[in-house]
GROMACS .gro file of C-alpha atoms in nm:
model
  191
    1MET     CA    1   0.832   1.061   0.895
    2ALA     CA    2   0.580   1.286   1.064
    3PHE     CA    3   0.240   1.185   1.201
    4SER     CA    4  -0.067   1.404   1.232
    5ALA     CA    5  -0.246   1.438   1.566
    6ASP     CA    6  -0.514   1.187   1.455
    7GLU     CA    7  -0.251   0.939   1.337
    8LEU     CA    8  -0.068   0.968   1.669
    9ARG     CA    9  -0.395   0.902   1.853
   10VAL     CA   10  -0.452   0.588   1.645
   11LEU     CA   11  -0.091   0.477   1.691
   12ARG     CA   12  -0.114   0.527   2.068
   13ARG     CA   13  -0.435   0.318   2.081
   14ALA     CA   14  -0.281   0.045   1.863
   15LEU     CA   15   0.023   0.025   2.089
   16ALA     CA   16  -0.195   0.010   2.400
   17ILE     CA   17  -0.401  -0.270   2.243
   18ALA     CA   18  -0.082  -0.457   2.147
   19LEU     CA   19   0.027  -0.446   2.510
   20HIS     CA   20  -0.316  -0.529   2.654
   21PRO     CA   21  -0.520  -0.721   2.393
   22ALA     CA   22  -0.890  -0.648   2.397
   23PRO     CA   23  -1.170  -0.669   2.142
   24LEU     CA   24  -1.170  -0.371   1.907
   25PRO     CA   25  -1.463  -0.186   1.763
   26ASP     CA   26  -1.479  -0.180   1.384
   27GLU     CA   27  -1.399   0.192   1.382
   28ASP     CA   28  -1.067   0.132   1.562
   29VAL     CA   29  -0.978  -0.152   1.325
   30GLN     CA   30  -1.047   0.074   1.025
   31ASP     CA   31  -0.837   0.353   1.181
   32CYS     CA   32  -0.546   0.111   1.230
   33LEU     CA   33  -0.575  -0.017   0.874
   34ARG     CA   34  -0.580   0.340   0.739
   35LEU     CA   35  -0.270   0.424   0.946
   36ALA     CA   36  -0.093   0.112   0.816
   37GLY     CA   37  -0.181   0.216   0.462
   38SER     CA   38  -0.046   0.566   0.524
   39VAL     CA   39   0.279   0.425   0.661
   40ASP     CA   40   0.312   0.193   0.360
   41GLU     CA   41   0.254   0.488   0.128
   42ALA     CA   42   0.517   0.695   0.309
   43VAL     CA   43   0.770   0.411   0.287
   44GLY     CA   44   0.698   0.374  -0.085
   45GLU     CA   45   0.738   0.747  -0.139
   46ALA     CA   46   1.070   0.741   0.049
   47GLY     CA   47   1.187   0.461  -0.182
   48ARG     CA   48   1.087   0.661  -0.492
   49LEU     CA   49   1.265   0.969  -0.356
   50ARG     CA   50   1.578   0.765  -0.287
   51ALA     CA   51   1.573   0.619  -0.640
   52PHE     CA   52   1.541   0.969  -0.785
   53LEU     CA   53   1.826   1.095  -0.567
   54LEU     CA   54   2.055   0.811  -0.679
   55ALA     CA   55   1.963   0.857  -1.047
   56ASP     CA   56   2.036   1.229  -1.012
   57LEU     CA   57   2.373   1.149  -0.853
   58VAL     CA   58   2.462   0.922  -1.147
   59ARG     CA   59   2.367   1.195  -1.398
   60TYR     CA   60   2.589   1.448  -1.222
   61ARG     CA   61   2.875   1.198  -1.190
   62ASN     CA   62   2.858   1.126  -1.564
   63ALA     CA   63   2.876   1.499  -1.639
   64LEU     CA   64   3.196   1.556  -1.437
   65PRO     CA   65   3.410   1.773  -1.426
   66GLY     CA   66   3.159   2.034  -1.545
   67SER     CA   67   2.910   1.945  -1.272
   68LEU     CA   68   3.155   1.943  -0.981
   69SER     CA   69   2.957   2.148  -0.730
   70GLY     CA   70   2.625   1.975  -0.813
   71TYR     CA   71   2.784   1.630  -0.790
   72LEU     CA   72   2.944   1.701  -0.451
   73GLU     CA   73   2.615   1.838  -0.318
   74ARG     CA   74   2.418   1.536  -0.436
   75LEU     CA   75   2.677   1.295  -0.304
   76GLN     CA   76   2.651   1.458   0.039
   77ASP     CA   77   2.270   1.426   0.025
   78ALA     CA   78   2.299   1.061  -0.077
   79LEU     CA   79   2.544   0.986   0.203
   80ALA     CA   80   2.304   1.149   0.450
   81ALA     CA   81   2.038   0.906   0.318
   82GLU     CA   82   2.267   0.607   0.404
   83TYR     CA   83   2.404   0.558   0.051
   84ASP     CA   84   2.707   0.330   0.026
   85PRO     CA   85   2.954   0.493  -0.213
   86ARG     CA   86   3.021   0.291  -0.528
   87PRO     CA   87   3.364   0.242  -0.686
   88GLU     CA   88   3.263   0.500  -0.951
   89ASP     CA   89   3.211   0.758  -0.675
   90LEU     CA   90   3.552   0.684  -0.524
   91ALA     CA   91   3.720   0.712  -0.865
   92ALA     CA   92   3.545   1.044  -0.936
   93LEU     CA   93   3.643   1.183  -0.596
   94ARG     CA   94   4.005   1.076  -0.644
   95ALA     CA   95   4.011   1.270  -0.971
   96LEU     CA   96   3.860   1.574  -0.796
   97ARG     CA   97   4.050   1.563  -0.466
   98GLY     CA   98   4.229   1.891  -0.543
   99GLY     CA   99   3.938   2.077  -0.379
  100PRO     CA  100   3.888   2.072   0.000
  101VAL     CA  101   3.525   1.954  -0.019
  102ALA     CA  102   3.609   1.671  -0.257
  103ALA     CA  103   3.907   1.564  -0.042
  104ALA     CA  104   3.691   1.555   0.273
  105LEU     CA  105   3.420   1.359   0.088
  106LEU     CA  106   3.681   1.115  -0.045
  107GLU     CA  107   3.798   1.037   0.309
  108ARG     CA  108   3.440   0.994   0.430
  109CYS     CA  109   3.348   0.771   0.134
  110GLN     CA  110   3.656   0.554   0.177
  111VAL     CA  111   3.564   0.493   0.541
  112LEU     CA  112   3.202   0.411   0.449
  113ALA     CA  113   3.306   0.183   0.162
  114GLU     CA  114   3.552  -0.004   0.384
  115ARG     CA  115   3.288  -0.044   0.655
  116SER     CA  116   3.040  -0.176   0.396
  117VAL     CA  117   3.289  -0.430   0.260
  118ARG     CA  118   3.376  -0.551   0.610
  119ALA     CA  119   3.008  -0.590   0.695
  120ARG     CA  120   2.944  -0.795   0.379
  121LEU     CA  121   3.245  -1.013   0.448
  122ALA     CA  122   3.125  -1.068   0.805
  123GLY     CA  123   2.800  -1.204   0.665
  124ARG     CA  124   2.578  -0.912   0.753
  125ALA     CA  125   2.393  -0.797   0.446
  126VAL     CA  126   2.396  -0.422   0.405
  127SER     CA  127   2.119  -0.306   0.177
  128ALA     CA  128   2.213   0.003  -0.020
  129SER     CA  129   1.939  -0.002  -0.280
  130ALA     CA  130   1.614   0.014  -0.084
  131PRO     CA  131   1.472  -0.015   0.265
  132ALA     CA  132   1.358  -0.359   0.374
  133PRO     CA  133   0.994  -0.414   0.281
  134ARG     CA  134   0.755  -0.395   0.572
  135SER     CA  135   0.508  -0.678   0.605
  136ARG     CA  136   0.141  -0.593   0.577
  137LEU     CA  137  -0.074  -0.561   0.884
  138LEU     CA  138  -0.298  -0.864   0.856
  139ALA     CA  139  -0.470  -0.890   1.195
  140LEU     CA  140  -0.486  -0.701   1.519
  141PRO     CA  141  -0.497  -0.886   1.851
  142GLY     CA  142  -0.849  -0.862   1.986
  143GLY     CA  143  -0.978  -0.720   1.657
  144ARG     CA  144  -1.197  -0.890   1.404
  145ALA     CA  145  -0.999  -1.213   1.440
  146ALA     CA  146  -1.131  -1.246   1.798
  147GLU     CA  147  -1.496  -1.234   1.685
  148PRO     CA  148  -1.673  -1.570   1.652
  149GLU     CA  149  -1.693  -1.689   1.296
  150LYS     CA  150  -2.032  -1.656   1.132
  151PRO     CA  151  -2.154  -1.937   0.907
  152LYS     CA  152  -2.069  -1.856   0.550
  153ALA     CA  153  -2.331  -1.848   0.278
  154PRO     CA  154  -2.291  -2.102   0.000
  155ALA     CA  155  -2.054  -1.983  -0.269
  156ALA     CA  156  -2.211  -1.833  -0.578
  157PRO     CA  157  -2.163  -2.024  -0.902
  158ALA     CA  158  -1.862  -1.921  -1.104
  159ARG     CA  159  -1.937  -1.642  -1.347
  160PRO     CA  160  -1.827  -1.660  -1.707
  161ALA     CA  161  -1.485  -1.517  -1.780
  162ALA     CA  162  -1.472  -1.149  -1.861
  163PRO     CA  163  -1.313  -1.051  -2.193
  164SER     CA  164  -0.986  -0.961  -2.018
  165GLU     CA  165  -0.979  -1.296  -1.836
  166ARG     CA  166  -1.041  -1.500  -2.149
  167PRO     CA  167  -0.798  -1.787  -2.202
  168ALA     CA  168  -0.563  -1.782  -2.497
  169PRO     CA  169  -0.728  -1.908  -2.816
  170LYS     CA  170  -0.635  -2.243  -2.961
  171PRO     CA  171  -0.440  -2.249  -3.289
  172SER     CA  172  -0.741  -2.403  -3.462
  173GLU     CA  173  -0.947  -2.101  -3.359
  174VAL     CA  174  -0.696  -1.851  -3.487
  175PHE     CA  175  -0.597  -2.038  -3.803
  176PRO     CA  176  -0.898  -2.233  -3.933
  177PRO     CA  177  -0.818  -2.543  -4.137
  178ARG     CA  178  -0.756  -2.481  -4.505
  179ARG     CA  179  -1.013  -2.606  -4.744
  180ARG     CA  180  -0.899  -2.771  -5.059
  181PRO     CA  181  -0.999  -2.577  -5.366
  182VAL     CA  182  -1.292  -2.727  -5.545
  183PRO     CA  183  -1.223  -2.778  -5.916
  184PRO     CA  184  -1.458  -2.584  -6.142
  185PRO     CA  185  -1.744  -2.794  -6.274
  186GLN     CA  186  -1.672  -2.935  -6.618
  187GLN     CA  187  -1.893  -2.807  -6.885
  188ARG     CA  188  -2.041  -3.073  -7.107
  189ALA     CA  189  -2.093  -3.003  -7.465
  190ALA     CA  190  -2.433  -3.090  -7.600
  191GLY     CA  191  -2.385  -3.290  -7.888
   0.00000   0.00000   0.00000
């Protein structure tokens, strides 16, 4: 992850404030919130990229042996992104171990898979699917939370529900009660 010069300036100020809490001007609070939003967006983008990389790896694995070079390349990229090889990857590499690259990858994947299994058995959860979610930045020490609370205005009356917020209709509204047919009036003969 790379930061711009402005983001580094904001990060440096936020770290200094974390070490020495002091009241913050609104501009600094907004800068910190924007930086937190940018970091959240970058983490989300990294998760989407990882999901795409893993889906691409599965597509190439399913197309083996015709996609040998593409599969090995994508597996190396996935391993660099801290991917734990699956049993399907180990089986594919065993079938392809005639080549030097596949043999080297098989050894590397076996070591990683064994390490992952040992870690799970030891009780340490190893997450292979996505990075741990980062909690949202809710308050900064010395920021708006340090300001005295202003008396709140009385709450406005509740507005009527918008069409999208409308509750589900009752069955009697959807299916009105049936009316019994009225028999036709009898005609009397004048007589």
